């Protein structure tokens, strides 16, 4: 049995690992906040010619990945002629095969133990020169790192009460996880589906 399987199946080890992960995320977030410049506030209407968009949702759980699918339709509706790419994971990529996404970049869990994989991914995303990078769901440290470090002209994400992370900070309460895309659609001035979308082959 691998170490990862032992941690997942042992309650004590799992609790310790989750606690260590939360502490590490807090420290990394604090470090990033000190190292990165605070972005300037930008309104949606101030966006120029948006031709390349990256939606960022690197979550390994199928349900969590699907929650972001209405946002894909919202961005496609607002920017019909733009190239719309997605950053997903190697486990959830197939969920987006039949959605209006031009290209799907993938992240792998192996990057935890092989950080050069993350560095390579970030370098590849920087070469794409995105006009807009969007972190679709708050609370993802990986998503925040990618959004801020790929060099997009403008960043967009859910507002944090204590710090400004994005050029365009989306406001709006989301009482349920399914409602996460709605504030983005509202900010974009377009309609939004109220449930996730899954197309099977």
Coordinates of C-alpha atoms in Angstrom, one line a residue:
X1 CA 0.0 0.0 0.0
X2 CA 1.4 3.4 -1.0
X3 CA 1.9 6.2 1.5
X4 CA -1.0 8.2 -0.1
X5 CA -3.4 5.3 0.3
X6 CA -2.3 4.8 3.9
X7 CA -3.0 8.5 4.7
X8 CA -6.4 8.3 3.0
X9 CA -7.5 5.2 4.8
X10 CA -6.1 6.0 8.3
X11 CA -8.3 8.6 10.1
X12 CA -5.4 9.9 12.3
X13 CA -3.0 10.2 9.4
X14 CA -5.7 11.8 7.3
X15 CA -6.5 14.4 10.0
X16 CA -2.8 15.2 10.5
X17 CA -2.2 15.6 6.7
X18 CA -5.2 17.9 6.3
X19 CA -4.1 20.0 9.2
X20 CA -0.5 20.3 7.8
X21 CA -2.0 21.1 4.4
X22 CA -4.1 24.0 5.8
X23 CA -1.1 25.4 7.6
X24 CA 1.1 25.2 4.5
X25 CA -1.6 26.9 2.4
X26 CA -1.9 29.7 4.9
X27 CA 1.8 30.3 4.9
X28 CA 2.1 30.1 1.1
X29 CA -0.8 32.5 0.7
X30 CA 0.8 35.0 3.1
X31 CA 4.2 34.7 1.3
X32 CA 2.6 35.2 -2.1
X33 CA 0.7 38.2 -0.9
X34 CA 4.0 39.8 0.3
X35 CA 5.9 38.9 -2.9
X36 CA 3.2 39.9 -5.5
X37 CA 2.1 43.4 -6.3
X38 CA -1.5 44.2 -5.4
X39 CA -3.4 44.3 -8.7
X40 CA -5.2 47.5 -9.7
X41 CA -8.9 47.6 -9.8
X42 CA -10.4 47.2 -13.3
X43 CA -14.0 47.1 -14.4
X44 CA -15.4 44.6 -16.9
X45 CA -16.2 47.5 -19.2
X46 CA -12.6 48.6 -19.2
X47 CA -11.4 45.4 -20.8
X48 CA -10.1 46.0 -24.3
X49 CA -10.0 43.4 -27.1
X50 CA -10.1 40.1 -25.3
X51 CA -9.0 37.4 -27.6
X52 CA -7.5 34.7 -25.3
X53 CA -9.1 33.7 -22.0
X54 CA -8.0 31.0 -19.6
X55 CA -10.6 29.7 -17.1
X56 CA -8.8 28.1 -14.1
X57 CA -10.4 25.2 -12.2
X58 CA -7.8 22.6 -11.2
X59 CA -9.9 20.3 -9.0
X60 CA -9.6 16.5 -9.0
X61 CA -13.2 15.8 -7.8
X62 CA -15.7 15.2 -10.6
X63 CA -18.6 17.1 -8.8
X64 CA -16.4 20.1 -8.0
X65 CA -15.1 20.3 -11.6
X66 CA -18.6 20.1 -13.0
X67 CA -19.8 23.0 -10.9
X68 CA -17.8 25.4 -13.0
X69 CA -19.4 24.3 -16.3
X70 CA -22.1 27.1 -16.4
X71 CA -19.3 29.6 -16.3
X72 CA -17.9 28.3 -19.5
X73 CA -21.2 29.1 -21.3
X74 CA -21.2 32.5 -19.7
X75 CA -17.8 33.5 -20.9
X76 CA -18.5 32.0 -24.3
X77 CA -21.6 34.1 -24.5
X78 CA -19.8 37.3 -23.4
X79 CA -16.8 36.7 -25.6
X80 CA -18.0 34.7 -28.6
X81 CA -15.0 35.2 -30.8
X82 CA -12.3 34.7 -28.1
X83 CA -10.2 31.6 -27.7
X84 CA -11.5 30.1 -24.5
X85 CA -9.1 27.7 -22.8
X86 CA -9.5 25.8 -19.5
X87 CA -7.0 24.6 -16.9
X88 CA -8.4 21.4 -15.4
X89 CA -6.7 18.2 -14.1
X90 CA -5.7 15.0 -15.8
X91 CA -8.6 13.3 -13.9
X92 CA -11.3 15.7 -14.9
X93 CA -10.3 16.7 -18.4
X94 CA -12.7 14.4 -20.1
X95 CA -15.7 16.2 -18.5
X96 CA -15.0 19.2 -20.7
X97 CA -14.6 17.4 -24.1
X98 CA -17.9 18.3 -25.5
X99 CA -18.2 21.8 -24.0
X100 CA -17.3 25.1 -25.9
X101 CA -13.7 25.0 -24.8
X102 CA -11.0 25.5 -27.4
X103 CA -8.1 23.9 -25.5
X104 CA -7.8 22.1 -22.1
X105 CA -4.5 22.3 -20.2
X106 CA -4.1 19.8 -17.5
X107 CA -2.5 19.6 -14.1
X108 CA -1.4 16.4 -12.3
X109 CA -1.2 15.5 -8.7
X110 CA 2.4 14.3 -9.4
X111 CA 3.4 18.0 -9.4
X112 CA 3.2 17.9 -5.5
X113 CA 6.3 15.6 -5.4
X114 CA 7.7 16.9 -8.7
X115 CA 7.4 20.7 -8.6
X116 CA 9.2 21.1 -11.9
X117 CA 5.9 19.8 -13.6
X118 CA 4.1 22.9 -12.1
X119 CA 7.0 25.2 -13.2
X120 CA 6.8 23.7 -16.8
X121 CA 3.0 24.2 -16.8
X122 CA 3.3 27.8 -15.7
X123 CA 5.9 28.5 -18.3
X124 CA 3.7 27.0 -21.0
X125 CA 0.7 29.1 -19.9
X126 CA 2.8 32.2 -19.9
X127 CA 3.8 31.6 -23.5
X128 CA 0.1 31.7 -24.4
X129 CA -0.1 35.4 -23.4
X130 CA -3.7 35.3 -22.2
X131 CA -5.6 38.6 -22.1
X132 CA -7.8 37.3 -19.2
X133 CA -7.1 34.7 -16.6
X134 CA -10.1 33.7 -14.4
X135 CA -10.0 31.7 -11.2
X136 CA -13.6 30.3 -11.2
X137 CA -13.9 29.2 -7.5
X138 CA -12.3 30.8 -4.5
X139 CA -10.2 28.9 -2.0
X140 CA -7.9 27.1 -4.4
X141 CA -4.3 28.0 -3.7
X142 CA -3.2 26.3 -6.9
X143 CA -5.7 28.2 -8.9
X144 CA -4.6 31.5 -7.3
X145 CA -1.0 30.8 -8.0
X146 CA -1.7 30.0 -11.6
X147 CA -4.0 33.0 -12.1
X148 CA -1.4 35.4 -10.7
X149 CA 1.8 33.8 -12.2
X150 CA 0.9 33.1 -15.8
X151 CA 1.3 36.8 -16.8
X152 CA -2.2 37.4 -18.1
X153 CA -2.9 41.0 -19.0
X154 CA -5.9 41.0 -16.6
X155 CA -7.0 38.6 -13.8
X156 CA -10.5 38.0 -12.5
X157 CA -11.8 36.1 -9.5
X158 CA -14.0 36.1 -6.4
X159 CA -13.2 38.9 -4.0
X160 CA -11.5 38.1 -0.7
X161 CA -12.5 40.2 2.3
X162 CA -9.0 40.8 3.6
X163 CA -6.8 41.1 0.4
X164 CA -7.1 42.1 -3.2
X165 CA -6.0 39.3 -5.4
X166 CA -7.4 40.1 -8.8
X167 CA -7.8 43.1 -11.2
X168 CA -11.5 42.3 -11.5
X169 CA -12.9 41.2 -8.2
X170 CA -16.3 39.6 -8.6
X171 CA -18.8 40.3 -5.8
X172 CA -21.9 38.3 -4.8
X173 CA -23.0 35.8 -2.3
X174 CA -23.2 32.1 -3.2
X175 CA -25.3 30.2 -0.7
X176 CA -24.7 26.9 -2.5
X177 CA -21.7 25.6 -4.3
X178 CA -23.8 25.3 -7.5
X179 CA -24.2 29.1 -7.4
X180 CA -20.4 29.7 -7.8
X181 CA -20.6 30.7 -11.5
X182 CA -23.6 33.1 -11.1
X183 CA -21.6 36.1 -9.8
X184 CA -19.3 35.8 -12.9
X185 CA -22.3 35.7 -15.3
X186 CA -23.8 38.7 -13.5
X187 CA -20.5 40.6 -13.7
X188 CA -20.3 39.8 -17.4
X189 CA -23.9 40.8 -18.0
X190 CA -25.0 37.5 -19.4
X191 CA -27.4 34.7 -18.4
X192 CA -26.2 31.6 -16.5
X193 CA -27.4 28.1 -16.2
X194 CA -28.5 27.1 -12.7
X195 CA -27.0 23.6 -12.8
X196 CA -23.8 22.0 -14.0
X197 CA -23.6 20.7 -17.6
X198 CA -22.3 17.2 -18.6
X199 CA -22.2 15.9 -22.1
X200 CA -21.6 12.2 -22.5
X201 CA -20.1 10.7 -25.7

